[in-house]
Structures are given as structure tokens and as C-alpha cells.
mmCIF file of C-alpha atoms and ligand atoms in Angstrom:
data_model
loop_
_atom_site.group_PDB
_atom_site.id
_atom_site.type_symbol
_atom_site.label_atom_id
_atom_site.label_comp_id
_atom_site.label_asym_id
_atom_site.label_seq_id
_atom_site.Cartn_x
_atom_site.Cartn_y
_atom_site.Cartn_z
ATOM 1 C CA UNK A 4 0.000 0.000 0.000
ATOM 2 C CA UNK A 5 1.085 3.586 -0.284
ATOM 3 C CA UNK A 6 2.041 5.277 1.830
ATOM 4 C CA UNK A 7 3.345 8.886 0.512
ATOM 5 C CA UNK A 8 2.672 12.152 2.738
ATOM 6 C CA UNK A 9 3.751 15.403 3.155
ATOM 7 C CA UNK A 10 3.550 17.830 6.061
ATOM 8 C CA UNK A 11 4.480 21.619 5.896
ATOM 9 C CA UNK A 12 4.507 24.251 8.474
ATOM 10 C CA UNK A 13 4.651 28.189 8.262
ATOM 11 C CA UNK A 14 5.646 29.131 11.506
ATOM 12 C CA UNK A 15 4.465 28.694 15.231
ATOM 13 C CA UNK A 16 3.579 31.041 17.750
ATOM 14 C CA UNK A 17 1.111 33.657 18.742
ATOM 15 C CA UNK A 18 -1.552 32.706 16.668
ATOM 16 C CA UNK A 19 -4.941 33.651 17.489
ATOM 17 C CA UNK A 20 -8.280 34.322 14.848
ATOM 18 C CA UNK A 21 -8.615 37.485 16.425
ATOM 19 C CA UNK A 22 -4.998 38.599 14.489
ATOM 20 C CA UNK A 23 -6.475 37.948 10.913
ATOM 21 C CA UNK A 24 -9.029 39.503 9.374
ATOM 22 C CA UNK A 25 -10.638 36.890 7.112
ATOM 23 C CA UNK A 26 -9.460 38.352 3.986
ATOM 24 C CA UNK A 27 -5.709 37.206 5.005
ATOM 25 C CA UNK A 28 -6.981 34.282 6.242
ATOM 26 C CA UNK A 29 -7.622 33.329 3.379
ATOM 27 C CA UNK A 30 -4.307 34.085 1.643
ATOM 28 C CA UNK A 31 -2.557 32.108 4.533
ATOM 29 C CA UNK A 32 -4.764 28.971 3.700
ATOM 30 C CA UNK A 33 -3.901 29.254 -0.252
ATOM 31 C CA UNK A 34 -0.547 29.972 0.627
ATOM 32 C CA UNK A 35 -0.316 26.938 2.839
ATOM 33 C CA UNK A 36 -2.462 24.650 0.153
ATOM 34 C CA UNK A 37 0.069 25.846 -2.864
ATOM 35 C CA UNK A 38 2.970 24.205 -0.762
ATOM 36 C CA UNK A 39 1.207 21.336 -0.045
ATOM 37 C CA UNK A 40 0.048 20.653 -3.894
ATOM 38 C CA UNK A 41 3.426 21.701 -5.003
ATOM 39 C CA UNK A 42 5.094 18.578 -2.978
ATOM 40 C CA UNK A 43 2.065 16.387 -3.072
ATOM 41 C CA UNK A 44 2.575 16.571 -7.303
ATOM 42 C CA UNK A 45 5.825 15.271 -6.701
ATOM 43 C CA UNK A 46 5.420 12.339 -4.644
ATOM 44 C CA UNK A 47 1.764 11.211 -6.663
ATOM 45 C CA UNK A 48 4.399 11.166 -9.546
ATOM 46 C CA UNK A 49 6.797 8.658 -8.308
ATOM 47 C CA UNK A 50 9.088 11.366 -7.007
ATOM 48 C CA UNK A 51 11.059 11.464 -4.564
ATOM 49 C CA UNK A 52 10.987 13.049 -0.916
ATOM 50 C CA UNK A 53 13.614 15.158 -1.638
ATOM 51 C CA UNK A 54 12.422 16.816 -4.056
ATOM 52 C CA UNK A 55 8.835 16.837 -2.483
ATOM 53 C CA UNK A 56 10.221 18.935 0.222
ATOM 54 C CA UNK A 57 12.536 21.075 -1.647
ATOM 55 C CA UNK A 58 8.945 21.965 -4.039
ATOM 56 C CA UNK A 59 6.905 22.753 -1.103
ATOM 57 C CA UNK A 60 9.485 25.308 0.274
ATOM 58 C CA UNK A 61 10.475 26.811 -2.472
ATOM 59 C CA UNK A 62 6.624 27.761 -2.904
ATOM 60 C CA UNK A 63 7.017 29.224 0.667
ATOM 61 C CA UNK A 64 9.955 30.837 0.050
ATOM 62 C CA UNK A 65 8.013 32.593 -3.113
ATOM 63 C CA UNK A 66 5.332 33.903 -0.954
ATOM 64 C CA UNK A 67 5.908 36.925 1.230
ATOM 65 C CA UNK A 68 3.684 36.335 3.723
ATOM 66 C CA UNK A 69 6.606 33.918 5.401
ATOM 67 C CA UNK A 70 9.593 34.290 7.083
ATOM 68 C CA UNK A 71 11.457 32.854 4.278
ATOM 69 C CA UNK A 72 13.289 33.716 1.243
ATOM 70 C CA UNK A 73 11.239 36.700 0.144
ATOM 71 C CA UNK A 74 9.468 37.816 3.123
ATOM 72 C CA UNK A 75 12.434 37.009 5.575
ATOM 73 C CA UNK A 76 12.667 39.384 8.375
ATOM 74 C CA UNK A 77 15.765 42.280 9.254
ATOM 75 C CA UNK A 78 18.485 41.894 10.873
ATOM 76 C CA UNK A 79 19.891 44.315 13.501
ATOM 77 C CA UNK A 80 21.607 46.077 10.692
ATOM 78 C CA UNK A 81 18.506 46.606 8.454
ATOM 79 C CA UNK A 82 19.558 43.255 6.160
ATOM 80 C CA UNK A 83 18.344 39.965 5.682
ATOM 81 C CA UNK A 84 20.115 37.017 6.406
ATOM 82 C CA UNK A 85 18.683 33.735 5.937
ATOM 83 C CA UNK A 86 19.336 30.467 7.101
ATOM 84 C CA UNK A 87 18.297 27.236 5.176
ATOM 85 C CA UNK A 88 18.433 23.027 6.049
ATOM 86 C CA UNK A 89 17.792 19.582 3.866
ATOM 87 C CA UNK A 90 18.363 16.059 5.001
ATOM 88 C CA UNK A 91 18.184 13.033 3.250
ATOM 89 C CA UNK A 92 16.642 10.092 5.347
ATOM 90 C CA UNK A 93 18.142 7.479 2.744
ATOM 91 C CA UNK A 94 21.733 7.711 3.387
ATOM 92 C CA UNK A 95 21.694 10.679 6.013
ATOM 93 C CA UNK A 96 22.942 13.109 3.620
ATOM 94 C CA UNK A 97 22.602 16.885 4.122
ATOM 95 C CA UNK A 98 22.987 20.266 2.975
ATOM 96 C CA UNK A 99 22.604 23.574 4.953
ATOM 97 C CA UNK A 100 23.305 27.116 4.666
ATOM 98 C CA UNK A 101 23.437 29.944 7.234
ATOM 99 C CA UNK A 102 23.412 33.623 7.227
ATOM 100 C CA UNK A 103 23.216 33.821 3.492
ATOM 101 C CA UNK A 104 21.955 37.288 1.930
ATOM 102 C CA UNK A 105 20.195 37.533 -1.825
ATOM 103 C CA UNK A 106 20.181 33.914 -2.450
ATOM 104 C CA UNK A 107 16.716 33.624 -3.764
ATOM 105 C CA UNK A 108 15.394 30.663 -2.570
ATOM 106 C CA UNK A 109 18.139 29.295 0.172
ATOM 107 C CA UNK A 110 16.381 25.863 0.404
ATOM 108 C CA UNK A 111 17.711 25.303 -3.575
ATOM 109 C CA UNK A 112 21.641 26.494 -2.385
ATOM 110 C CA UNK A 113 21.524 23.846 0.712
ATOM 111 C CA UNK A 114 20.202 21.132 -1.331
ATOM 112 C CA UNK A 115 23.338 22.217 -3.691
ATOM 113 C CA UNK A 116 25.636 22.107 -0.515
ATOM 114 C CA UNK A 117 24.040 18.602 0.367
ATOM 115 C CA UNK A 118 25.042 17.026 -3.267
ATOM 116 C CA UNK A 119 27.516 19.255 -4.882
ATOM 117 C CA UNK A 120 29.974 20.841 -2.135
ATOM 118 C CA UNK A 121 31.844 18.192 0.162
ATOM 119 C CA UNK A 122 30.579 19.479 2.995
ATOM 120 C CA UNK A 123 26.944 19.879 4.879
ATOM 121 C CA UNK A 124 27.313 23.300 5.863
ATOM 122 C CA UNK A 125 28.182 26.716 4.321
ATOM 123 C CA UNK A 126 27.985 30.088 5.877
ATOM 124 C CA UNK A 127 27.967 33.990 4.834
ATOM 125 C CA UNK A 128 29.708 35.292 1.770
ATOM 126 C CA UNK A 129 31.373 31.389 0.914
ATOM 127 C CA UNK A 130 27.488 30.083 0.724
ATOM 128 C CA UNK A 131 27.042 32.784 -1.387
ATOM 129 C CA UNK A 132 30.278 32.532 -3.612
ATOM 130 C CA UNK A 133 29.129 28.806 -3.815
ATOM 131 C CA UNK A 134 25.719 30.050 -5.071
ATOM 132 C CA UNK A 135 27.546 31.890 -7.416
ATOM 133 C CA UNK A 136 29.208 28.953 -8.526
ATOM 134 C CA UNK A 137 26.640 26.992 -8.834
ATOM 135 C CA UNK A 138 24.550 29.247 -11.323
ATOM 136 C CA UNK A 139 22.183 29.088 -8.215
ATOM 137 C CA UNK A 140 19.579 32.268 -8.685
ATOM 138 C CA UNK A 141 20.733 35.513 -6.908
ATOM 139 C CA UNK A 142 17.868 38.357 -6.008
ATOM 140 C CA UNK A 143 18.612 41.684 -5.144
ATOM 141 C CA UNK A 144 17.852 43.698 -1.878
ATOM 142 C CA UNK A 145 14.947 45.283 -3.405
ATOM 143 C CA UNK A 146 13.122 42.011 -3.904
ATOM 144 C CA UNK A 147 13.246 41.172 -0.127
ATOM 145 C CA UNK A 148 12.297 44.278 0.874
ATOM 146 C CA UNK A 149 8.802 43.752 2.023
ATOM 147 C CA UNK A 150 6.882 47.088 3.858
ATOM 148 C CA UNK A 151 5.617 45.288 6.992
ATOM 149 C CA UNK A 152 8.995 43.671 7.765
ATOM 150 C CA UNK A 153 10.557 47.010 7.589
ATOM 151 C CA UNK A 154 8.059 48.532 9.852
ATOM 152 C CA UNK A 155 8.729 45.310 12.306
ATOM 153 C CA UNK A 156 12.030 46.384 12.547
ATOM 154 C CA UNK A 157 12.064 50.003 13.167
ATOM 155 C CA UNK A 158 9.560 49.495 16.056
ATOM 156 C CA UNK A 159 12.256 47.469 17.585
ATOM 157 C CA UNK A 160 16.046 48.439 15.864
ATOM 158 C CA UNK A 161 17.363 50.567 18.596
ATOM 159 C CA UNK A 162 16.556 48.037 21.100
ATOM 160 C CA UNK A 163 18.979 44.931 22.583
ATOM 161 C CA UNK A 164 15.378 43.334 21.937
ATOM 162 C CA UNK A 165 15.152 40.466 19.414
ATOM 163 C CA UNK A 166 12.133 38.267 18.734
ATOM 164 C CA UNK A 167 9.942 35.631 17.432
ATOM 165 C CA UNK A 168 8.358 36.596 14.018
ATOM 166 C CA UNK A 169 4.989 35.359 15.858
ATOM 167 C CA UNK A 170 4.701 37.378 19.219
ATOM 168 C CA UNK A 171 2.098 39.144 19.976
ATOM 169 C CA UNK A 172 4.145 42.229 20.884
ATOM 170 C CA UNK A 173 5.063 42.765 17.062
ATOM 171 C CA UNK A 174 1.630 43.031 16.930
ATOM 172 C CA UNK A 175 1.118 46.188 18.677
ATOM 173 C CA UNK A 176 -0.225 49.211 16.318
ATOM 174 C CA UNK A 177 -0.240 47.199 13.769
ATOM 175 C CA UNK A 178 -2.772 46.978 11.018
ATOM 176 C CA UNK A 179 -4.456 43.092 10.133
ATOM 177 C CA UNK A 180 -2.554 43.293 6.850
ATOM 178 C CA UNK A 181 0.845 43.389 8.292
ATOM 179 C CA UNK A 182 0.793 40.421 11.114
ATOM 180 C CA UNK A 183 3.016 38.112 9.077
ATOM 181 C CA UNK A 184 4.165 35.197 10.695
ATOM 182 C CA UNK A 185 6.719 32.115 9.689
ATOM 183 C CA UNK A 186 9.744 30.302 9.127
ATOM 184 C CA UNK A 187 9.096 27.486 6.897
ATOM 185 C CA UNK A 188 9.374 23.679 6.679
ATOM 186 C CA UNK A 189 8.321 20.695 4.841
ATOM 187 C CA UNK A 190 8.789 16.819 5.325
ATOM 188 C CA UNK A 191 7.747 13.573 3.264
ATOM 189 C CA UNK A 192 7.963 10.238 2.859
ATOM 190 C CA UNK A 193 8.063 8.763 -0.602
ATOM 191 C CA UNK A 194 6.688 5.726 -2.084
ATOM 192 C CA UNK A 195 9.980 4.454 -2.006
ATOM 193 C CA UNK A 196 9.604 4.988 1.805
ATOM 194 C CA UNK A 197 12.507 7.396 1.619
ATOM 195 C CA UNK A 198 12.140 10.422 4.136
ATOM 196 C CA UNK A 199 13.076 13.802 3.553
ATOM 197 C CA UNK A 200 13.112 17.178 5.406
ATOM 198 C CA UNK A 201 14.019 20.886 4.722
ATOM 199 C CA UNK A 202 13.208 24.066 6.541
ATOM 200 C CA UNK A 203 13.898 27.372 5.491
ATOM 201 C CA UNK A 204 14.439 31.138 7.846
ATOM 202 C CA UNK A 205 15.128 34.966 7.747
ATOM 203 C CA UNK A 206 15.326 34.385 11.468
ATOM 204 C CA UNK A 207 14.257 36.482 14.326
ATOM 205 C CA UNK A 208 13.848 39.796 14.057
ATOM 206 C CA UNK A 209 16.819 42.536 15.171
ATOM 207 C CA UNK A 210 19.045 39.660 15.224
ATOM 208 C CA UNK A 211 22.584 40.444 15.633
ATOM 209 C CA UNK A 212 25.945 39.415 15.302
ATOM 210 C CA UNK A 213 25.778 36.598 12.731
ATOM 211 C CA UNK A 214 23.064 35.019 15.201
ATOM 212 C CA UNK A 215 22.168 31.406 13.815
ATOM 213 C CA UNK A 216 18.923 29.480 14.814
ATOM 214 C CA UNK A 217 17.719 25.957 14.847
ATOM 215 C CA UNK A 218 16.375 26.124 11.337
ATOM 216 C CA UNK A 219 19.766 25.261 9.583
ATOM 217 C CA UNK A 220 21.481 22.891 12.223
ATOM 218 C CA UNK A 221 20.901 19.706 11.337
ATOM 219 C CA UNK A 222 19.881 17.723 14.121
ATOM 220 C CA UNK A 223 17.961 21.019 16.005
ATOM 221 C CA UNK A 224 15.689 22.597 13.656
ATOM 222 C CA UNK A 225 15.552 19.945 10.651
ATOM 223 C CA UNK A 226 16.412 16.398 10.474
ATOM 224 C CA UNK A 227 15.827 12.898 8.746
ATOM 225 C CA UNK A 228 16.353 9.221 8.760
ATOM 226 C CA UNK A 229 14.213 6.209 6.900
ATOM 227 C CA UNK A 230 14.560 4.129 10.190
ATOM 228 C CA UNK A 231 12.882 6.747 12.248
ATOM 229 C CA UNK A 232 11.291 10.349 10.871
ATOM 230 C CA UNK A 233 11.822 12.896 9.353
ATOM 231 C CA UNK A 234 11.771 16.574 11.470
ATOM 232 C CA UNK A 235 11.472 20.256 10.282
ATOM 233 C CA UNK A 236 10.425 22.888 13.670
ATOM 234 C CA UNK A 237 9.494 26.494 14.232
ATOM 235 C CA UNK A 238 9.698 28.327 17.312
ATOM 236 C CA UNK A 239 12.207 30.449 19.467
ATOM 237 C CA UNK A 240 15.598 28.998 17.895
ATOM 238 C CA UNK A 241 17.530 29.221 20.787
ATOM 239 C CA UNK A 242 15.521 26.804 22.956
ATOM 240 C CA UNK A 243 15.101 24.666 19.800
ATOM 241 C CA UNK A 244 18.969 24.248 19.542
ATOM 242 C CA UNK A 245 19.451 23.425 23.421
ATOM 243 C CA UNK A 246 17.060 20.913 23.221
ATOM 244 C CA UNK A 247 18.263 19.219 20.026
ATOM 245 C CA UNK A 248 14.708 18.775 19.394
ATOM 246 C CA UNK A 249 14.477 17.130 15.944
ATOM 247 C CA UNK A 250 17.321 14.139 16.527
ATOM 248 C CA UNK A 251 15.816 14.015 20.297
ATOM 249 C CA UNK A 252 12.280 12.883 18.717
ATOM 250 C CA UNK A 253 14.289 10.952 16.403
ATOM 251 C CA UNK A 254 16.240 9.207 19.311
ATOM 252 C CA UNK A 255 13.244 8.610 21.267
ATOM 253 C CA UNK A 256 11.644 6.266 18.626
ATOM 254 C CA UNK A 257 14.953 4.585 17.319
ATOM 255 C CA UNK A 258 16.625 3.690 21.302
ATOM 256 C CA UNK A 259 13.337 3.480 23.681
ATOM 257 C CA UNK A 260 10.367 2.667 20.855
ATOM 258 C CA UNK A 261 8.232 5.435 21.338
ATOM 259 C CA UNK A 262 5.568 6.364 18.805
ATOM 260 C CA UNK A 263 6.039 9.319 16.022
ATOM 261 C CA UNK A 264 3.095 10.478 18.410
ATOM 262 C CA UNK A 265 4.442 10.014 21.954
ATOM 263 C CA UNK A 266 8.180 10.735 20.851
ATOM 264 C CA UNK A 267 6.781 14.579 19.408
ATOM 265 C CA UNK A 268 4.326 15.131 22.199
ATOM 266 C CA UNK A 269 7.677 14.449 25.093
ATOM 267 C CA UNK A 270 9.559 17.135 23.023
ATOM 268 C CA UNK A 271 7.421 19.620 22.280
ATOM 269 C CA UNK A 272 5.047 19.381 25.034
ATOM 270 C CA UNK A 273 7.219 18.664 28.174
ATOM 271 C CA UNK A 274 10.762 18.869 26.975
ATOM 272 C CA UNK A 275 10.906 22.107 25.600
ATOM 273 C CA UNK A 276 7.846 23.705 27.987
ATOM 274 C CA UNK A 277 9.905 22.857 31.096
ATOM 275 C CA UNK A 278 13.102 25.148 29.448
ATOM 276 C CA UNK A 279 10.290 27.923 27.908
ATOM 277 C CA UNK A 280 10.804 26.862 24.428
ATOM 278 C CA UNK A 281 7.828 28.052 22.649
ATOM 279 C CA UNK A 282 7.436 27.019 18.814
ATOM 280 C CA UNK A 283 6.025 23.411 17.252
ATOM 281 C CA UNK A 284 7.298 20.719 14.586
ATOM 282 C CA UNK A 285 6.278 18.485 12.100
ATOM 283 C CA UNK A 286 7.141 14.926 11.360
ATOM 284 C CA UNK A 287 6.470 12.140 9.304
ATOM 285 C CA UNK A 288 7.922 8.529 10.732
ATOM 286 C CA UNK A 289 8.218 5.315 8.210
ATOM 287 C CA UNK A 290 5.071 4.214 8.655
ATOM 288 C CA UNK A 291 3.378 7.231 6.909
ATOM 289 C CA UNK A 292 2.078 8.451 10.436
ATOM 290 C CA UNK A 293 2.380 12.128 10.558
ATOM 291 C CA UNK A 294 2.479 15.080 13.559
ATOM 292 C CA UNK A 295 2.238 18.922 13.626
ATOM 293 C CA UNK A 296 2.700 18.995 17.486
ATOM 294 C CA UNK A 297 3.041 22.748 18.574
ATOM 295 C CA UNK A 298 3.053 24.325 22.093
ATOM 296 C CA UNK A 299 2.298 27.795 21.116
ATOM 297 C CA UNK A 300 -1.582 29.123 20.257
ATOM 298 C CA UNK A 301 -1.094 28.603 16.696
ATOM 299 C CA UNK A 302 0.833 27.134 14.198
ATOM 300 C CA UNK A 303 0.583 27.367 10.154
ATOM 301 C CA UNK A 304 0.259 24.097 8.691
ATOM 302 C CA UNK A 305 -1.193 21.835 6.409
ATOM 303 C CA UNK A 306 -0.857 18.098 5.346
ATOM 304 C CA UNK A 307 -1.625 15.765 2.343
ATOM 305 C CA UNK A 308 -1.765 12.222 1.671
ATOM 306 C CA UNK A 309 -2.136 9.450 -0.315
ATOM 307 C CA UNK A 310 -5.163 7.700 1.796
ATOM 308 C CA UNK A 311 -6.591 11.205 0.561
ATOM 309 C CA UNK A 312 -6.124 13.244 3.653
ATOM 310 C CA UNK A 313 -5.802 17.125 2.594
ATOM 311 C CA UNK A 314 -5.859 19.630 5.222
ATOM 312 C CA UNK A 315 -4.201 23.012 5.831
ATOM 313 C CA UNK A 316 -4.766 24.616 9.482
ATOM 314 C CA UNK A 317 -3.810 27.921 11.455
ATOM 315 C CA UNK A 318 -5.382 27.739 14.781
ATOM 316 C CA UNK A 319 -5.209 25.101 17.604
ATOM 317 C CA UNK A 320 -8.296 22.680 18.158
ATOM 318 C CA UNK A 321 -8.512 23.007 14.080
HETATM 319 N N1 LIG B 416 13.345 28.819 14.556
HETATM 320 C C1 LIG B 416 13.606 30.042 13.840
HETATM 321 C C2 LIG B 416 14.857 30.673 14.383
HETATM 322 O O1 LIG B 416 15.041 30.707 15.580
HETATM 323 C C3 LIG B 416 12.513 31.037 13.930
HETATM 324 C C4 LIG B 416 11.125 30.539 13.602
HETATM 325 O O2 LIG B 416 10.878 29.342 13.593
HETATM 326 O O3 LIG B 416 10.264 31.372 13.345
HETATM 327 O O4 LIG B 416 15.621 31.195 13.603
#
């Protein structure tokens, strides 16, 4: 039987129906459904996971309503810097990039890194020569320049204060329009019953000095292996990367047997809460099972399947 899913997320945090008028909503829901389509092609063809995931964020990336590729947040200096993660569950291979400015979609230049570079991870102005190198597409400043971003950041530049694309507090004086939310992420299992994952960041905003998240540490923020799952999260990096949260669900399954479902719920729900790591994940283990497990009021998400399953979400109790 098969067995071939895909999971995505937009971001976790302070989520509520209150923030969105219905009108953007909406164009969250599309937004989400586009990713999901865009990988769910993929693996209905016979493709592969990797390339399921890569599809999904790459759609992601293209939309500026995420923190990611286009609509990635500003740094402390007023640039964006973006930080990017694949894994292969097949033969653990990986790619990742970190701190990478006017790469147009990072997820493509750390699925380069994965098969093209000798190593797993490449940071600054060498990802970018690489990209370069590669013929992968550049985009200029002007294309990531997105109004509300801006605005996030001059609320808060002159501040030690960094944060979460999805607290409330960025909400304050702020029109419907411009509460954006959402690093992105995507993982699938193929009908091969190869696992993949990628996830894909401009960060926190007012970040400073080179600060990297979760998102591009293999192991943290994204993470995959056939034996086990496959992990992308979203949430407050720092506690993310402390917690080693996507091998530690990994870990709990492969060397004590829990479930996808009990292994995601110990992370995310009790791990992480007892530290004050706020964010969510999703995961897809061998079996086809899937999880978007999130502690946070919200979390952008959406799933398809081939048992016919096809559901994108925003809220919690959805
Ligand atoms: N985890 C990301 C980071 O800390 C942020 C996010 O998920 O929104 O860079």
C-alpha cells in the first residue's frame, strides 16, 4: 500500500483568529495549500521526498507572507540574512546554509551544498560565492524588501530586543494586513519509503551578530532518517537548539520505541515547555504516520496524503 505524505509548516507562535481579518486568512490557507500541492505533485508522480520537500518550500519561500526567502525578516543592521536546512533520510545526507543574503530561494543552495559541495554546511559570503558557482539564482535587496517587515524592525532596531516573528508584541499598532508570521518547513515520505526534510528562515527579528537558529542545524531545527522520521520545527531557535529537538524525537523512537506520536508530544510538550521553548514541529515517521505537534496558540500548517487526507490549518483545536 502507499504510503506517501507530506507535512508543511509556516511558523508557530502567537496565533490567534482574532490577528487575521478573514481576507488574510484566506491568503494564509492558499498559501499553505500551494505548498502542499506543489510537494504532493511530486510524490503522486513517483518522485522522490527530496524533491517533495525542496517543491513545497520553495513555494514558501516565493510567498511573502513567510519568514522565508522573500518575506524574511531584518536583521539588527537593516539586512536579511537567511538560514536554510535539507536532510536526506536514505543515506543521512545533508545540505545547509546559514546567514546567506540575496540567495533567492536558500532551500535550492543547501540542497546544492548537500550534493555538490563536500561538505553539509556553508555560511555567509562562501554560501554565497558557492551560489555563485553553482549558477544558483541571486535576487537583489529590493526584492526582499517587504513594507511590513521594515516597519517590524524600526519598532524594535534601537533596542537589545530580538524576537519571534509570531509574538504578539510585534503586533502592537499594527494593522491586520501586516501580522506576518513564519519560518518554513516541509517533510515527506516517498513511495519508495525514503524520508526527507528541509526548513527554510530569515530568522528572528533585530538579530545580531551573525546570530544562527535551529532552522539550519541539522539535528535542532531539521532532520531525517528512513529508520525513524523525518523533522522540520518552528519556534524560538535558541531553545530549539538546546534541546536538540528534531534528533531528540528521532532518538526517542529509534533507542526506547516510542511512537512518532508520543516521541513529538515528550519534546514539544514537556521537553521544551519545562526550558520555555515556545514554537512546534512536524514529522512524518516510516510508517506514513504524521504530527504537527506545537506548544504555542497557533501554528501554520497543512498536510496531504495518499489515503486522501488534505488539510491546511492555522489555529489550535482546528
Ligand atoms: N526557529 C527560527 C529561528 O530561531 C525562527 C522561527 O521558527 O520562526 O531562527
Amino acid at each position: 500500500m502507499s504510503k506517501y505524505t507530506i507535512v508543511i509548516h509556516g511558523g508557530a507562535g502567537t496565533i490567534l483568529k482574532s490577528m487575521l481579518t478573514p481576507e488574510s486568512e484566506q491568503n494564509y490557507i492558499s498559501g499553505l495549500q500551494n505548498a502542499v500541492n506543489a510537494g504532493y505533485e511530486i510524490l503522486k508522480n513517483g518522485g522522490s521526498a527530496i524533491s517533495a520537500v525542496e517543491a513545497a518550500v520553495v513555494s514558501l519561500e516565493d510567498n511573502e507572507l513567510f519568514n522565508a526567502g522573500k518575506g524574511a525578516v531584518f536583521t539588527k543592521k537593516g539586512v536579511n540574512e537567511m538560514d536554510a536546512a535539507i536532510m536526506d533520510g536514505s543515506d543521512l545526507s545533508a545540505g545547509a546554509v546559514a546567514g546567506v543574503r540575496n540567495v533567492k530561494n536558500p532551500i535550492k543552495l543547501a540542497r546544492e551544498v548537500m550534493t555538490h559541495s563536500g561538505h553539509v554546511m556553508l555560511g555567509g559570503s562562501g554560501a554565497k560565492e558557492f551560489a555563485i558557482n553553482r549558477g544558483v539564482e541571486l535576487a537583489s535587496d529590493e526584492y526582499f524588501f517587504t513594507k511590513y517587515r521594515y516597519d517590524q524592525w524600526v519598532e524594535i532596531r534601537d533596542s537589545d530586543y530580538y524576537q519571534l516573528d509570531h509574538k504578539e508584541d510585534n503586533l502592537k499598532g499594527m494593522a491586520h494586513e501586516e501580522k506576518k508570521f513564519g519560518t518554513v518547513g516541509a517533510v515527506a515520505i516517498d513511495e519508495f519509503g525514503h524520508i526527507a526534510a528541509a526548513t527554510s528562515t530569515g530568522g528572528m527579528t533585530n538579530k545580531r551578530y551573525g546570530r544562527i537558529g535551529d532552522s539550519p542545524i541539522i539535528g535542532a531545527g531539521t532532520y531525517a532518517n528512513d529508520k525513524t522520521c523525518g523533522v522540520s520545527c518552528t519556534g524560538h531557535g535558541e531553545y530549539f537548539l538546546r534541546a536538540v529537538v528534531a534528533y531528540d524525537v528521532s532518538c526517542l523512537m529509534e533507542y526506547k520505541g516510542f511512537s512518532l506520536k508520543d516521541a513529538c508530544n515528550e519534546v514539544v510538550k514537556n521537553k521544551l515547555v519545562k526550558i520555555g521553548g515556545e514554537g512546534g514541529l512536524i514529522a512524518v515517521d516510516s510508517f506514513g504516520n504524521y504530527e504537527l505537534c506545537f506548544n504555542s496558540t497557533g501554528m501554520y500548517r497543512g498536510v496531504r496524503n495518499a489515503e486522501g487526507v488534505n488539510q491546511v490549518s492555522i489555529f489550535k483545536d482546528e
